[in-house]
XYZ file of C-alpha atoms in Angstrom:
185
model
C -57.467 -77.226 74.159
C -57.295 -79.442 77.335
C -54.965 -79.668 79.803
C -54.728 -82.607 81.968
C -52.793 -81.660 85.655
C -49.762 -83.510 85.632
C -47.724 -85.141 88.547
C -44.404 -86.125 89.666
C -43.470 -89.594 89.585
C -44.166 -91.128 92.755
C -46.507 -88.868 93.765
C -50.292 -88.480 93.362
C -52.060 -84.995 92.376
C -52.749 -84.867 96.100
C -49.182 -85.324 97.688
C -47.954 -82.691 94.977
C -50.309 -80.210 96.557
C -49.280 -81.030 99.828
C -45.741 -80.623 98.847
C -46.125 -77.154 97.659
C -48.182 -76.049 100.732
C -45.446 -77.332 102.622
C -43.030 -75.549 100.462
C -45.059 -72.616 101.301
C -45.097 -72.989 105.199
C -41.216 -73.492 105.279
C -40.738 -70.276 103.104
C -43.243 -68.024 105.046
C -40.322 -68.721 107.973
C -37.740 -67.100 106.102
C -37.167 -63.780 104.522
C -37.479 -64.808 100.974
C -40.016 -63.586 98.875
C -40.501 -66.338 96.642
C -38.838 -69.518 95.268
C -39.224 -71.961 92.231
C -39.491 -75.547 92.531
C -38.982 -77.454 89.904
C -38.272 -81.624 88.651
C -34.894 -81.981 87.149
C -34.341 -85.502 85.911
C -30.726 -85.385 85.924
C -30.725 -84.702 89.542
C -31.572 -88.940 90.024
C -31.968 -88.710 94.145
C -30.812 -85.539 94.016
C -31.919 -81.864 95.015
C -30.368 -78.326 94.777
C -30.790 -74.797 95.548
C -29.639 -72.245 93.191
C -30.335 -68.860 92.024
C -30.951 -67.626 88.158
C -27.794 -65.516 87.303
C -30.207 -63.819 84.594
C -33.197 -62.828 86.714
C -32.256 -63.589 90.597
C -34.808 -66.217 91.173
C -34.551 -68.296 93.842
C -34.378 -72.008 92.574
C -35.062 -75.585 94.154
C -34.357 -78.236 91.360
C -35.351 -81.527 92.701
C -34.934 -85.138 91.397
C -37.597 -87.498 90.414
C -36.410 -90.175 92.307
C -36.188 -87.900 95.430
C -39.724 -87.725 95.061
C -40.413 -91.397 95.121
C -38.057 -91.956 98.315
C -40.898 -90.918 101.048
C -42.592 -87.983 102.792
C -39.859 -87.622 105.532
C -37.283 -87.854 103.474
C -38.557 -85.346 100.668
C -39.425 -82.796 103.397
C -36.173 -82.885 105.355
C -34.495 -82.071 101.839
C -37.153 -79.528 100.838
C -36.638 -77.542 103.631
C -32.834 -78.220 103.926
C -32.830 -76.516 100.116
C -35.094 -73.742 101.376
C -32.191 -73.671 104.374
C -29.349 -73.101 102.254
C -31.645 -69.901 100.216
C -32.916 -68.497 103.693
C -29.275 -68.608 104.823
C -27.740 -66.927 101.665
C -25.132 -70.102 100.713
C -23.740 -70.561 97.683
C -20.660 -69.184 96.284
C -19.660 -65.039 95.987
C -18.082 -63.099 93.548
C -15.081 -63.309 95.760
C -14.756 -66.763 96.093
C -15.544 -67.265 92.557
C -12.727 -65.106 91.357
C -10.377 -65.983 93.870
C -10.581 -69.707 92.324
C -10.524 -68.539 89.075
C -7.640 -66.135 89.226
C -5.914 -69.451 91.102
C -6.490 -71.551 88.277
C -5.290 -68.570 85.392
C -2.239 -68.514 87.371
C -1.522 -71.807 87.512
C -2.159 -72.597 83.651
C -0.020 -69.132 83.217
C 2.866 -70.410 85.294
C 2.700 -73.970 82.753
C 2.287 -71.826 79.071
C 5.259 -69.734 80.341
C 7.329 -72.613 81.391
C 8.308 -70.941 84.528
C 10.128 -73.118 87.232
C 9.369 -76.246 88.609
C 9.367 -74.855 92.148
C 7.352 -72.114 91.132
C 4.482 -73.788 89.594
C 4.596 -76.026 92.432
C 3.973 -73.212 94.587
C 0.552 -71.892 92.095
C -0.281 -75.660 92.109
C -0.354 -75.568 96.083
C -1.756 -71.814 96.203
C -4.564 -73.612 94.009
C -5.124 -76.379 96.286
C -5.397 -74.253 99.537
C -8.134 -72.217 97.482
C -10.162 -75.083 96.693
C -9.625 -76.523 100.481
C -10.976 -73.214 101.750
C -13.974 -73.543 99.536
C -14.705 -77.351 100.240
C -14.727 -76.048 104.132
C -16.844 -73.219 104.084
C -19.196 -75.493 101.883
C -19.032 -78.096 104.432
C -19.791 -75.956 106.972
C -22.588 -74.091 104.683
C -23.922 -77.813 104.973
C -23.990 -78.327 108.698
C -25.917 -74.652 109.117
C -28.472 -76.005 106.421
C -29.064 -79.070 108.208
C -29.959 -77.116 111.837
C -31.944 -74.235 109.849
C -34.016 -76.734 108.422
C -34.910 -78.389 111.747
C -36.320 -74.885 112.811
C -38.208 -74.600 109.363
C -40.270 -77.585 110.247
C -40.683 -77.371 113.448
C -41.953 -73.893 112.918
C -44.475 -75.344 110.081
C -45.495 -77.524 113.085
C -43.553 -80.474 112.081
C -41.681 -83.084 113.759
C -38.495 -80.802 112.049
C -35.628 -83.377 114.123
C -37.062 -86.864 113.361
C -37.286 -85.814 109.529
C -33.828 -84.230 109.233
C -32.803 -87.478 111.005
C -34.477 -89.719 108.303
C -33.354 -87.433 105.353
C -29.568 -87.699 106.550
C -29.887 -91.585 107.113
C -30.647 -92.274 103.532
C -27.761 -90.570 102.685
C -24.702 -93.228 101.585
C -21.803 -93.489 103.517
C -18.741 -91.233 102.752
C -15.893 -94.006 101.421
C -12.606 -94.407 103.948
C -10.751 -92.488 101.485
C -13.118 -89.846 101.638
C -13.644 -89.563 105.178
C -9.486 -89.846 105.888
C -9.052 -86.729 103.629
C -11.740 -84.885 105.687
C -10.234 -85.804 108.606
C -6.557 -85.047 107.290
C -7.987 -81.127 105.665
C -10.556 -80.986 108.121
């Protein structure tokens, strides 16, 4: 049986190589053993860092069109992903539960028809959760972004001018959007 190598769209059998070496470099600058990289097509533009609740690997799930948007662009989200694992992001236990147990006691304040004031108060209680999250997300953001400069420039990369033309593809937050961060923020 033959096996013919197989590439990402957008990029030759040559670029894919240099993509994992430079996968490599970024992740020799952190404390992580080891990470997976792999093409998720439902990602689109896309990329995300995650970690296997069955086995604890470290995951980077990246989109196919992500791969045809450029080198600079590619790299400054590679190594913002590899960011967000050498930083430990993502939620806990704690904040997973706390949002959960939110939630339960809102939808047990509604099946036990307690007061309209009351539920009110769960259905606020539930909204000042999920406000807490969104910010420490946010901010989980913001230290990804600097990390990632470091990465590169310690895999001798020009780490500032690629985070610059990684975030500049990004679209621009609607006003609705940006006058609720700037009301919760």
């Amino acid at each position: 049986m033959t096996t013919t190598p197989t590439t990402a769209p957008g990029l030759t059998e040559g670029e894919l190589a240099g993509l994992a070496d430079l996968a490599a470099a970024l992740r020799c600058h952190t404390t992580r053993p080891g990470m997976l990289i792999a093409l998720d097509p439902e990602l689109g533009d896309n990329a995300r860092a995650s970690v296997s609740l069955c086995d604890g690997t470290a995951r980077i799930d990246l989109g196919p069109a992500l791969l045809a948007s450029g080198p600079q662009p590619l790299y400054g989200v590679l190594a913002h992903e590899i960011a967000h694992h050498a930083l430990d992001h993502g939620p806990t236990l704690l904040q997973r539960c706390r949002m959960r147990v939110a939630q339960a006691a809102l939808l047990g304040g509604l099946a036990l028809n307690l007061p309209s004031l009351a539920v009110l108060a769960l259905a606020v209680l539930m909204i000042g959760v999920h406000l807490v999250d969104a910010r420490r997300s946010r901010l989980e953001e913001y230290d990804a972004d600097a990390y990632a400069v470091r990465l590169l420039e310690a895999a001798g990369l020009p780490g500032r001018r690629i985070m610059t033309a990684a975030l500049s593809d990004l679209p621009a937050d609607s006003i609705a959007c940006r006058l609720g961060g700037w009301v919760f923020g």
